[in-house]
Amino acid sequence: MMRPSTFWFLTRRGIRNLGKHWAMTVACIASLSVCMTLNTFASLAEVNVDSMVNYLGNQNETVVYLDPDCDDATAQQVGDTIAAMDGVTNVQYVSKQDVLDTYRGYMQDYSSLWDEFETDNPFKANYRVSIRDLSQMEAMSKKLQAIPGVYSVTAPVEMTNVFVQIQQSVTRVGRGIVLVLMIVSVITVGSTIRLSVFARRREIEIMKYVGATNGLVTLPFVVEGLAMGLISGALTAAVTVGAYSYMVQASDGLGGVWQMIMGQALVPVSAVWPTILTYSLAGGAIVGGLGSMFSIRKHLNV
């Protein structure tokens, strides 16, 4: 078992190794920071698209019209059935009179028609239904239509499918970018560590011949990779949070059109910065550690 004094000695040695090839270290940190920043912005794009789709889902309600001949008991039963369905997040009943009152302001110039509507209301009572998963809207509409007492169902299925496809495309592209850049990051760190290993290959061989364990040989290089990864993670978090804060402030000035589409400017910085910081540091440490271990592994077989 490694003694604490040996562990700290090797750790300090790994940190000092950063300065031995400082130019390559700086280039590695810069490259890794760029890759991780692009990864983070790809993830932020996915988060904001999800937020937009969820907002649009809340705005585009499915309207379930009741049969004009159904009684109050049937209407109540329809509402209870809808509320019990899996995936339904909100159900609001709108009576015939509520619908008529909604259109009252639009019919001021048609007083005679309004008087006729007062005595013979042509509108149908309905339920306004919000669905959690927009991709299930079409299937949910068919289930709603099959409920006894339902006259018809109106849902923005085509528009919803477009937004769901956009969401899925952004998710796939974002995850593809993350995967590619993660591989690039590991290769970048590995190249830097490989130079350090190559410069000390004779020293490593001698250490192995005199009985040094793989842990003693590997630890300084792993610490070097972890240090580069953590520095890159901290830089990534600082740059990303700063740039994203600017984007949020800029989107605030775009006015009502953006607000109508997105529901809010962008996902607030306060909601994402802890995740950005955590994932940047953790991602940097993982990439740095993996890059180091892959680079040193073949030199352990002496």
Short mmCIF file of C-alpha atoms in Angstrom, two decimals:
data_model
loop_
_atom_site.label_atom_id
_atom_site.label_comp_id
_atom_site.label_asym_id
_atom_site.label_seq_id
_atom_site.Cartn_x
_atom_site.Cartn_y
_atom_site.Cartn_z
CA MET A 1 0.00 0.00 0.00
CA MET A 2 1.33 3.46 -0.92
CA ARG A 3 2.34 5.62 2.04
CA PRO A 4 0.79 9.11 2.32
CA SER A 5 4.22 10.76 2.07
CA THR A 6 4.90 8.89 -1.18
CA PHE A 7 1.47 9.81 -2.53
CA TRP A 8 1.95 13.53 -1.88
CA PHE A 9 5.49 13.44 -3.27
CA LEU A 10 4.26 11.91 -6.54
CA THR A 11 1.33 14.33 -6.64
CA ARG A 12 3.64 17.36 -6.35
CA ARG A 13 5.87 15.82 -8.97
CA GLY A 14 2.94 15.51 -11.37
CA ILE A 15 2.00 19.17 -10.86
CA ARG A 16 5.61 20.26 -11.46
CA ASN A 17 5.55 18.33 -14.74
CA LEU A 18 3.11 20.95 -16.09
CA GLY A 19 5.98 23.42 -16.32
CA LYS A 20 8.46 21.10 -18.00
CA HIS A 21 6.58 21.25 -21.29
CA TRP A 22 4.77 24.51 -20.60
CA ALA A 23 4.15 25.42 -24.24
CA MET A 24 2.44 22.09 -24.94
CA THR A 25 0.61 22.34 -21.61
CA VAL A 26 -0.79 25.76 -22.49
CA ALA A 27 -1.80 24.53 -25.94
CA CYS A 28 -3.44 21.47 -24.43
CA ILE A 29 -5.39 23.52 -21.87
CA ALA A 30 -6.49 25.96 -24.58
CA SER A 31 -7.58 23.17 -26.94
CA LEU A 32 -9.36 21.28 -24.19
CA SER A 33 -11.12 24.45 -23.03
CA VAL A 34 -12.36 25.18 -26.56
CA CYS A 35 -13.68 21.63 -26.97
CA MET A 36 -15.40 21.67 -23.59
CA THR A 37 -16.87 25.12 -24.23
CA LEU A 38 -18.38 23.92 -27.52
CA ASN A 39 -19.71 20.87 -25.66
CA THR A 40 -21.31 23.07 -23.04
CA PHE A 41 -22.96 25.37 -25.57
CA ALA A 42 -24.30 22.32 -27.43
CA SER A 43 -25.86 21.18 -24.16
CA LEU A 44 -27.25 24.68 -23.50
CA ALA A 45 -28.83 24.70 -26.96
CA GLU A 46 -30.52 21.40 -26.14
CA VAL A 47 -31.77 22.75 -22.79
CA ASN A 48 -33.21 25.89 -24.39
CA VAL A 49 -34.91 23.97 -27.20
CA ASP A 50 -36.47 21.66 -24.59
CA SER A 51 -37.67 24.74 -22.69
CA MET A 52 -39.17 26.21 -25.85
CA VAL A 53 -40.98 22.99 -26.77
CA ASN A 54 -42.34 22.63 -23.23
CA TYR A 55 -43.58 26.22 -23.31
CA LEU A 56 -45.28 25.70 -26.66
CA GLY A 57 -46.83 22.53 -25.31
CA ASN A 58 -48.36 24.47 -22.42
CA GLN A 59 -49.71 27.10 -24.83
CA ASN A 60 -51.14 24.68 -27.38
CA GLU A 61 -53.89 22.95 -25.50
CA THR A 62 -55.96 20.07 -26.80
CA VAL A 63 -59.64 21.03 -26.85
CA VAL A 64 -62.12 18.24 -26.14
CA TYR A 65 -65.63 19.26 -27.22
CA LEU A 66 -68.56 17.60 -25.45
CA ASP A 67 -71.60 16.20 -27.17
CA PRO A 68 -74.30 18.92 -27.11
CA ASP A 69 -76.84 16.36 -25.88
CA CYS A 70 -74.82 15.08 -22.93
CA ASP A 71 -76.04 15.88 -19.44
CA ASP A 72 -74.07 17.28 -16.49
CA ALA A 73 -73.31 13.83 -15.11
CA THR A 74 -71.81 12.69 -18.43
CA ALA A 75 -69.79 15.90 -18.71
CA GLN A 76 -68.41 15.34 -15.22
CA GLN A 77 -67.57 11.73 -16.04
CA VAL A 78 -65.70 12.84 -19.17
CA GLY A 79 -63.67 15.30 -17.08
CA ASP A 80 -62.82 12.65 -14.49
CA THR A 81 -61.77 10.22 -17.22
CA ILE A 82 -59.49 12.80 -18.86
CA ALA A 83 -57.91 13.81 -15.54
CA ALA A 84 -57.13 10.15 -14.75
CA MET A 85 -55.32 9.56 -18.06
CA ASP A 86 -51.56 9.09 -17.87
CA GLY A 87 -49.69 12.06 -19.36
CA VAL A 88 -52.38 14.68 -18.75
CA THR A 89 -51.04 17.57 -16.66
CA ASN A 90 -54.02 19.93 -16.55
CA VAL A 91 -57.75 19.82 -17.31
CA GLN A 92 -59.96 22.93 -17.39
CA TYR A 93 -63.72 22.86 -17.98
CA VAL A 94 -65.21 25.62 -20.14
CA SER A 95 -69.03 25.78 -20.21
CA LYS A 96 -71.14 26.93 -23.15
CA GLN A 97 -71.82 30.19 -21.34
CA ASP A 98 -68.09 30.73 -20.70
CA VAL A 99 -67.40 30.36 -24.43
CA LEU A 100 -70.21 32.76 -25.26
CA ASP A 101 -68.89 35.31 -22.76
CA THR A 102 -65.44 35.02 -24.31
CA TYR A 103 -66.79 36.06 -27.70
CA ARG A 104 -69.08 38.77 -26.32
CA GLY A 105 -66.50 41.50 -26.92
CA TYR A 106 -66.04 40.45 -30.54
CA MET A 107 -69.75 40.64 -31.32
CA GLN A 108 -70.59 44.20 -30.24
CA ASP A 109 -71.35 45.21 -33.86
CA TYR A 110 -73.73 42.28 -34.28
CA SER A 111 -76.29 42.97 -31.59
CA SER A 112 -79.10 41.10 -33.35
CA LEU A 113 -76.92 38.03 -33.72
CA TRP A 114 -75.86 38.33 -30.09
CA ASP A 115 -79.50 38.43 -28.94
CA GLU A 116 -80.14 35.25 -30.90
CA PHE A 117 -77.13 33.54 -29.34
CA GLU A 118 -78.36 34.48 -25.87
CA THR A 119 -81.50 32.41 -26.41
CA ASP A 120 -79.89 29.65 -28.47
CA ASN A 121 -76.21 29.17 -27.57
CA PRO A 122 -74.52 27.40 -30.53
CA PHE A 123 -71.21 26.80 -28.77
CA LYS A 124 -70.17 23.50 -27.19
CA ALA A 125 -68.89 22.98 -23.68
CA ASN A 126 -65.34 21.70 -23.71
CA TYR A 127 -62.32 20.67 -21.71
CA ARG A 128 -58.93 22.32 -22.27
CA VAL A 129 -56.32 19.60 -21.79
CA SER A 130 -52.54 20.02 -21.37
CA ILE A 131 -50.32 17.03 -22.18
CA ARG A 132 -46.89 16.39 -20.68
CA ASP A 133 -45.24 14.68 -23.68
CA LEU A 134 -45.97 16.51 -26.92
CA SER A 135 -44.80 13.55 -28.99
CA GLN A 136 -47.83 11.66 -27.66
CA MET A 137 -50.36 14.32 -28.67
CA GLU A 138 -51.67 12.45 -31.71
CA ALA A 139 -52.09 9.18 -29.81
CA MET A 140 -53.65 11.04 -26.89
CA SER A 141 -56.13 12.76 -29.23
CA LYS A 142 -57.37 9.37 -30.44
CA LYS A 143 -57.83 8.18 -26.86
CA LEU A 144 -59.75 11.34 -25.98
CA GLN A 145 -61.97 10.94 -29.01
CA ALA A 146 -62.93 7.43 -27.86
CA ILE A 147 -64.33 8.65 -24.51
CA PRO A 148 -68.16 8.38 -24.40
CA GLY A 149 -69.73 11.83 -24.45
CA VAL A 150 -66.95 13.45 -26.51
CA TYR A 151 -68.13 15.09 -29.74
CA SER A 152 -64.74 16.00 -31.26
CA VAL A 153 -61.12 16.72 -30.37
CA THR A 154 -59.04 19.58 -31.75
CA ALA A 155 -55.27 19.43 -31.29
CA PRO A 156 -52.34 21.16 -33.07
CA VAL A 157 -50.83 17.80 -34.00
CA GLU A 158 -48.95 18.85 -37.14
CA MET A 159 -47.36 21.92 -35.56
CA THR A 160 -46.48 19.93 -32.45
CA ASN A 161 -44.83 17.21 -34.54
CA VAL A 162 -42.65 19.86 -36.22
CA PHE A 163 -41.42 21.16 -32.87
CA VAL A 164 -40.87 17.66 -31.53
CA GLN A 165 -38.78 16.80 -34.61
CA ILE A 166 -36.74 19.97 -34.09
CA GLN A 167 -36.21 19.01 -30.46
CA GLN A 168 -35.11 15.49 -31.38
CA SER A 169 -32.78 16.75 -34.13
CA VAL A 170 -31.11 19.26 -31.81
CA THR A 171 -30.71 16.54 -29.18
CA ARG A 172 -29.10 14.10 -31.63
CA VAL A 173 -26.78 16.72 -33.12
CA GLY A 174 -25.83 18.06 -29.69
CA ARG A 175 -24.99 14.62 -28.35
CA GLY A 176 -23.03 13.81 -31.50
CA ILE A 177 -20.98 16.99 -31.06
CA VAL A 178 -20.39 16.16 -27.40
CA LEU A 179 -19.17 12.66 -28.29
CA VAL A 180 -16.83 13.83 -31.07
CA LEU A 181 -15.35 16.66 -29.03
CA MET A 182 -14.92 14.39 -26.02
CA ILE A 183 -12.83 12.02 -28.14
CA VAL A 184 -10.82 14.97 -29.48
CA SER A 185 -10.27 16.19 -25.92
CA VAL A 186 -8.98 12.81 -24.75
CA ILE A 187 -6.60 12.66 -27.74
CA THR A 188 -5.38 16.21 -27.03
CA VAL A 189 -4.59 15.50 -23.40
CA GLY A 190 -3.06 12.15 -24.33
CA SER A 191 -0.71 13.80 -26.83
CA THR A 192 0.60 16.18 -24.20
CA ILE A 193 1.10 13.44 -21.64
CA ARG A 194 2.73 11.26 -24.31
CA LEU A 195 5.44 13.90 -24.83
CA SER A 196 6.12 13.94 -21.12
CA VAL A 197 6.24 10.15 -21.03
CA PHE A 198 8.55 10.01 -24.06
CA ALA A 199 10.96 12.48 -22.44
CA ARG A 200 11.11 10.31 -19.32
CA ARG A 201 10.88 6.87 -20.90
CA ARG A 202 14.36 5.85 -19.71
CA GLU A 203 13.53 6.94 -16.19
CA ILE A 204 10.29 4.94 -16.29
CA GLU A 205 12.13 1.84 -17.53
CA ILE A 206 14.69 2.10 -14.74
CA MET A 207 11.94 2.52 -12.15
CA LYS A 208 10.20 -0.59 -13.46
CA TYR A 209 13.46 -2.61 -13.44
CA VAL A 210 14.11 -1.75 -9.77
CA GLY A 211 10.62 -2.85 -8.77
CA ALA A 212 8.44 0.26 -8.93
CA THR A 213 4.75 -0.60 -9.15
CA ASN A 214 2.52 0.61 -11.95
CA GLY A 215 0.81 2.93 -9.46
CA LEU A 216 4.07 4.69 -8.56
CA VAL A 217 4.91 5.23 -12.22
CA THR A 218 1.42 6.23 -13.33
CA LEU A 219 0.36 8.60 -10.53
CA PRO A 220 2.43 11.68 -11.53
CA PHE A 221 1.14 11.52 -15.10
CA VAL A 222 -2.46 11.04 -13.97
CA VAL A 223 -2.09 14.05 -11.65
CA GLU A 224 -0.67 16.05 -14.55
CA GLY A 225 -3.65 15.13 -16.74
CA LEU A 226 -6.14 15.83 -13.94
CA ALA A 227 -4.55 19.23 -13.31
CA MET A 228 -4.83 20.19 -16.97
CA GLY A 229 -8.41 18.95 -17.03
CA LEU A 230 -9.44 20.90 -13.92
CA ILE A 231 -7.80 24.10 -15.19
CA SER A 232 -9.57 23.65 -18.52
CA GLY A 233 -12.85 22.98 -16.70
CA ALA A 234 -12.54 26.16 -14.64
CA LEU A 235 -11.77 28.22 -17.78
CA THR A 236 -14.68 26.57 -19.61
CA ALA A 237 -17.11 27.38 -16.80
CA ALA A 238 -15.96 31.01 -16.58
CA VAL A 239 -16.13 31.61 -20.35
CA THR A 240 -19.43 29.80 -20.80
CA VAL A 241 -21.22 31.50 -17.92
CA GLY A 242 -19.95 34.91 -19.04
CA ALA A 243 -20.91 34.40 -22.69
CA TYR A 244 -24.28 32.88 -21.81
CA SER A 245 -25.06 35.76 -19.44
CA TYR A 246 -24.43 38.17 -22.32
CA MET A 247 -26.70 36.13 -24.60
CA VAL A 248 -29.49 36.17 -22.00
CA GLN A 249 -29.22 39.95 -21.64
CA ALA A 250 -29.17 40.38 -25.43
CA SER A 251 -32.27 38.22 -25.86
CA ASP A 252 -34.12 40.39 -23.31
CA GLY A 253 -33.87 43.29 -25.75
CA LEU A 254 -35.43 41.44 -28.70
CA GLY A 255 -38.94 42.31 -27.56
CA GLY A 256 -42.26 40.53 -27.69
CA VAL A 257 -41.63 38.24 -30.67
CA TRP A 258 -38.91 36.31 -28.86
CA GLN A 259 -40.99 36.22 -25.69
CA MET A 260 -43.96 34.86 -27.63
CA ILE A 261 -41.86 32.07 -29.16
CA MET A 262 -39.71 31.13 -26.19
CA GLY A 263 -41.95 32.07 -23.28
CA GLN A 264 -38.92 33.67 -21.63
CA ALA A 265 -35.71 35.23 -22.90
CA LEU A 266 -33.57 32.11 -22.41
CA VAL A 267 -33.23 29.65 -19.58
CA PRO A 268 -31.95 31.90 -16.74
CA VAL A 269 -28.26 31.82 -15.86
CA SER A 270 -29.16 31.09 -12.23
CA ALA A 271 -30.78 27.82 -13.37
CA VAL A 272 -27.77 26.51 -15.29
CA TRP A 273 -24.52 27.88 -13.83
CA PRO A 274 -24.20 25.29 -11.00
CA THR A 275 -24.60 22.51 -13.56
CA ILE A 276 -22.13 24.17 -15.93
CA LEU A 277 -19.52 24.49 -13.18
CA THR A 278 -20.01 20.94 -11.91
CA TYR A 279 -19.96 19.28 -15.32
CA SER A 280 -17.04 21.40 -16.57
CA LEU A 281 -14.83 20.46 -13.64
CA ALA A 282 -15.94 16.82 -13.62
CA GLY A 283 -15.64 16.53 -17.40
CA GLY A 284 -12.17 18.09 -17.38
CA ALA A 285 -11.00 15.74 -14.64
CA ILE A 286 -12.38 12.67 -16.42
CA VAL A 287 -10.92 13.61 -19.80
CA GLY A 288 -7.55 14.49 -18.24
CA GLY A 289 -7.41 11.26 -16.28
CA LEU A 290 -8.41 9.09 -19.25
CA GLY A 291 -5.94 10.81 -21.55
CA SER A 292 -3.14 10.22 -19.06
CA MET A 293 -3.92 6.56 -18.46
CA PHE A 294 -4.17 5.77 -22.16
CA SER A 295 -0.82 7.46 -22.82
CA ILE A 296 1.17 5.82 -20.03
CA ARG A 297 -0.28 2.31 -20.34
CA LYS A 298 1.99 0.95 -23.09
CA HIS A 299 5.13 2.20 -21.31
CA LEU A 300 4.35 0.09 -18.22
CA ASN A 301 5.18 -3.16 -20.02
CA VAL A 302 8.94 -3.33 -19.58
#
